[in-house]
């Protein structure tokens, strides 16, 4: 079997720590509403961070023009806004077992830098 390639987003220390805290919270006895709110906040923040890392920052570093970058910014912002409500509703509708599954999915994606 061949090894899979990954396109990863290195997280800031704060976002990484928040992810670990969210995993802990999702597996705790905290109120369900608190869990879904924190999960939403983390997932949305990671989305914003990843879009900046993979799209906004490289275009600026490559010297792409301001108008082109602004056009991309508008498109990325629309995509994030489009995800906000459905993501919120999905997480708010989850039961405890499903929220524990969200913890597992987040944990699966949080791994140390294999190169560092």
PDB file of C-alpha atoms in Angstrom:
ATOM      1  CA  UNK A   1       0.000   0.000   0.000  1.00  0.00           C
ATOM      2  CA  UNK A   2       1.395   3.423  -0.909  1.00  0.00           C
ATOM      3  CA  UNK A   3       1.763   6.133   1.669  1.00  0.00           C
ATOM      4  CA  UNK A   4      -0.769   8.969   1.503  1.00  0.00           C
ATOM      5  CA  UNK A   5       0.375  12.540   1.027  1.00  0.00           C
ATOM      6  CA  UNK A   6      -1.088  15.268   3.190  1.00  0.00           C
ATOM      7  CA  UNK A   7      -1.540  18.959   2.707  1.00  0.00           C
ATOM      8  CA  UNK A   8      -1.312  20.160   6.292  1.00  0.00           C
ATOM      9  CA  UNK A   9      -1.878  23.445   8.041  1.00  0.00           C
ATOM     10  CA  UNK A  10       0.591  24.179  10.826  1.00  0.00           C
ATOM     11  CA  UNK A  11      -1.452  25.699  13.636  1.00  0.00           C
ATOM     12  CA  UNK A  12      -0.417  28.522  15.910  1.00  0.00           C
ATOM     13  CA  UNK A  13       0.446  27.484  19.461  1.00  0.00           C
ATOM     14  CA  UNK A  14      -2.757  29.121  20.709  1.00  0.00           C
ATOM     15  CA  UNK A  15      -4.981  27.358  18.173  1.00  0.00           C
ATOM     16  CA  UNK A  16      -3.287  24.022  18.803  1.00  0.00           C
ATOM     17  CA  UNK A  17      -3.761  24.409  22.568  1.00  0.00           C
ATOM     18  CA  UNK A  18      -7.390  25.394  21.996  1.00  0.00           C
ATOM     19  CA  UNK A  19      -7.926  22.254  19.909  1.00  0.00           C
ATOM     20  CA  UNK A  20      -6.596  20.057  22.683  1.00  0.00           C
ATOM     21  CA  UNK A  21      -8.806  21.864  25.196  1.00  0.00           C
ATOM     22  CA  UNK A  22     -11.872  21.444  22.967  1.00  0.00           C
ATOM     23  CA  UNK A  23     -11.191  17.693  22.705  1.00  0.00           C
ATOM     24  CA  UNK A  24     -11.007  17.507  26.495  1.00  0.00           C
ATOM     25  CA  UNK A  25     -14.204  19.555  26.870  1.00  0.00           C
ATOM     26  CA  UNK A  26     -16.133  17.443  24.356  1.00  0.00           C
ATOM     27  CA  UNK A  27     -15.333  14.343  26.396  1.00  0.00           C
ATOM     28  CA  UNK A  28     -16.257  15.965  29.721  1.00  0.00           C
ATOM     29  CA  UNK A  29     -19.537  16.327  31.604  1.00  0.00           C
ATOM     30  CA  UNK A  30     -19.904  19.968  30.533  1.00  0.00           C
ATOM     31  CA  UNK A  31     -23.306  21.102  29.232  1.00  0.00           C
ATOM     32  CA  UNK A  32     -24.023  20.037  25.651  1.00  0.00           C
ATOM     33  CA  UNK A  33     -24.597  23.644  24.533  1.00  0.00           C
ATOM     34  CA  UNK A  34     -21.162  24.680  25.823  1.00  0.00           C
ATOM     35  CA  UNK A  35     -19.584  21.767  23.969  1.00  0.00           C
ATOM     36  CA  UNK A  36     -21.233  22.582  20.651  1.00  0.00           C
ATOM     37  CA  UNK A  37     -20.390  26.283  21.002  1.00  0.00           C
ATOM     38  CA  UNK A  38     -16.705  25.612  21.700  1.00  0.00           C
ATOM     39  CA  UNK A  39     -16.489  23.003  18.919  1.00  0.00           C
ATOM     40  CA  UNK A  40     -17.996  25.473  16.455  1.00  0.00           C
ATOM     41  CA  UNK A  41     -15.616  28.222  17.524  1.00  0.00           C
ATOM     42  CA  UNK A  42     -12.565  25.985  17.131  1.00  0.00           C
ATOM     43  CA  UNK A  43     -13.591  24.439  13.803  1.00  0.00           C
ATOM     44  CA  UNK A  44     -14.494  27.831  12.330  1.00  0.00           C
ATOM     45  CA  UNK A  45     -11.217  29.342  13.561  1.00  0.00           C
ATOM     46  CA  UNK A  46      -9.239  26.501  12.004  1.00  0.00           C
ATOM     47  CA  UNK A  47     -11.079  27.092   8.729  1.00  0.00           C
ATOM     48  CA  UNK A  48     -10.168  30.785   8.778  1.00  0.00           C
ATOM     49  CA  UNK A  49      -6.577  29.987   9.672  1.00  0.00           C
ATOM     50  CA  UNK A  50      -6.231  27.316   6.966  1.00  0.00           C
ATOM     51  CA  UNK A  51      -7.637  29.551   4.244  1.00  0.00           C
ATOM     52  CA  UNK A  52      -5.191  32.284   5.210  1.00  0.00           C
ATOM     53  CA  UNK A  53      -2.283  29.844   5.301  1.00  0.00           C
ATOM     54  CA  UNK A  54      -3.035  28.073   2.002  1.00  0.00           C
ATOM     55  CA  UNK A  55      -4.455  30.945  -0.069  1.00  0.00           C
ATOM     56  CA  UNK A  56      -4.088  34.465   1.304  1.00  0.00           C
ATOM     57  CA  UNK A  57      -0.465  34.270   2.502  1.00  0.00           C
ATOM     58  CA  UNK A  58       1.012  32.539  -0.567  1.00  0.00           C
ATOM     59  CA  UNK A  59      -0.591  35.003  -2.971  1.00  0.00           C
ATOM     60  CA  UNK A  60       0.814  37.939  -1.050  1.00  0.00           C
ATOM     61  CA  UNK A  61       4.245  36.287  -0.857  1.00  0.00           C
ATOM     62  CA  UNK A  62       4.170  35.641  -4.602  1.00  0.00           C
ATOM     63  CA  UNK A  63       3.452  39.280  -5.317  1.00  0.00           C
ATOM     64  CA  UNK A  64      -0.013  38.747  -6.767  1.00  0.00           C
ATOM     65  CA  UNK A  65      -1.727  42.093  -7.321  1.00  0.00           C
ATOM     66  CA  UNK A  66      -3.882  43.743  -4.702  1.00  0.00           C
ATOM     67  CA  UNK A  67      -7.082  43.614  -6.783  1.00  0.00           C
ATOM     68  CA  UNK A  68      -6.674  39.897  -7.457  1.00  0.00           C
ATOM     69  CA  UNK A  69      -5.963  39.233  -3.784  1.00  0.00           C
ATOM     70  CA  UNK A  70      -8.997  41.298  -2.764  1.00  0.00           C
ATOM     71  CA  UNK A  71     -11.170  39.281  -5.152  1.00  0.00           C
ATOM     72  CA  UNK A  72      -9.935  36.074  -3.538  1.00  0.00           C
ATOM     73  CA  UNK A  73     -10.505  37.550  -0.073  1.00  0.00           C
ATOM     74  CA  UNK A  74     -14.145  38.253  -0.955  1.00  0.00           C
ATOM     75  CA  UNK A  75     -14.623  34.704  -2.269  1.00  0.00           C
ATOM     76  CA  UNK A  76     -13.004  33.120   0.794  1.00  0.00           C
ATOM     77  CA  UNK A  77     -15.024  35.311   3.159  1.00  0.00           C
ATOM     78  CA  UNK A  78     -18.233  34.308   1.357  1.00  0.00           C
ATOM     79  CA  UNK A  79     -17.297  30.639   1.644  1.00  0.00           C
ATOM     80  CA  UNK A  80     -16.701  31.010   5.393  1.00  0.00           C
ATOM     81  CA  UNK A  81     -19.973  32.887   5.874  1.00  0.00           C
ATOM     82  CA  UNK A  82     -21.745  30.168   3.906  1.00  0.00           C
ATOM     83  CA  UNK A  83     -20.387  27.529   6.290  1.00  0.00           C
ATOM     84  CA  UNK A  84     -21.212  29.429   9.476  1.00  0.00           C
ATOM     85  CA  UNK A  85     -24.955  28.735   9.818  1.00  0.00           C
ATOM     86  CA  UNK A  86     -25.048  25.103   8.637  1.00  0.00           C
ATOM     87  CA  UNK A  87     -22.013  24.201  10.736  1.00  0.00           C
ATOM     88  CA  UNK A  88     -23.563  25.870  13.764  1.00  0.00           C
ATOM     89  CA  UNK A  89     -26.874  24.034  13.260  1.00  0.00           C
ATOM     90  CA  UNK A  90     -25.182  20.684  12.779  1.00  0.00           C
ATOM     91  CA  UNK A  91     -23.108  20.998  15.938  1.00  0.00           C
ATOM     92  CA  UNK A  92     -26.032  22.382  17.966  1.00  0.00           C
ATOM     93  CA  UNK A  93     -28.111  19.373  16.897  1.00  0.00           C
ATOM     94  CA  UNK A  94     -25.583  16.777  18.019  1.00  0.00           C
ATOM     95  CA  UNK A  95     -26.060  14.552  21.028  1.00  0.00           C
ATOM     96  CA  UNK A  96     -23.324  13.616  23.507  1.00  0.00           C
ATOM     97  CA  UNK A  97     -22.160  10.582  21.537  1.00  0.00           C
ATOM     98  CA  UNK A  98     -21.842  12.611  18.341  1.00  0.00           C
ATOM     99  CA  UNK A  99     -19.917  15.350  20.146  1.00  0.00           C
ATOM    100  CA  UNK A 100     -17.498  12.720  21.444  1.00  0.00           C
ATOM    101  CA  UNK A 101     -17.104  11.708  17.802  1.00  0.00           C
ATOM    102  CA  UNK A 102     -16.258  15.318  16.960  1.00  0.00           C
ATOM    103  CA  UNK A 103     -13.558  15.124  19.658  1.00  0.00           C
ATOM    104  CA  UNK A 104     -12.123  12.034  17.979  1.00  0.00           C
ATOM    105  CA  UNK A 105     -12.182  13.702  14.549  1.00  0.00           C
ATOM    106  CA  UNK A 106     -10.406  16.802  15.878  1.00  0.00           C
ATOM    107  CA  UNK A 107      -7.870  14.670  17.743  1.00  0.00           C
ATOM    108  CA  UNK A 108      -7.177  12.642  14.595  1.00  0.00           C
ATOM    109  CA  UNK A 109      -6.273  15.844  12.772  1.00  0.00           C
ATOM    110  CA  UNK A 110      -4.099  17.287  15.551  1.00  0.00           C
ATOM    111  CA  UNK A 111      -0.695  15.723  15.290  1.00  0.00           C
ATOM    112  CA  UNK A 112       2.817  17.025  15.870  1.00  0.00           C
ATOM    113  CA  UNK A 113       4.970  18.300  13.048  1.00  0.00           C
ATOM    114  CA  UNK A 114       6.699  15.179  11.675  1.00  0.00           C
ATOM    115  CA  UNK A 115       9.515  17.346  10.321  1.00  0.00           C
ATOM    116  CA  UNK A 116      10.173  19.447  13.421  1.00  0.00           C
TER     117      UNK A 116
END
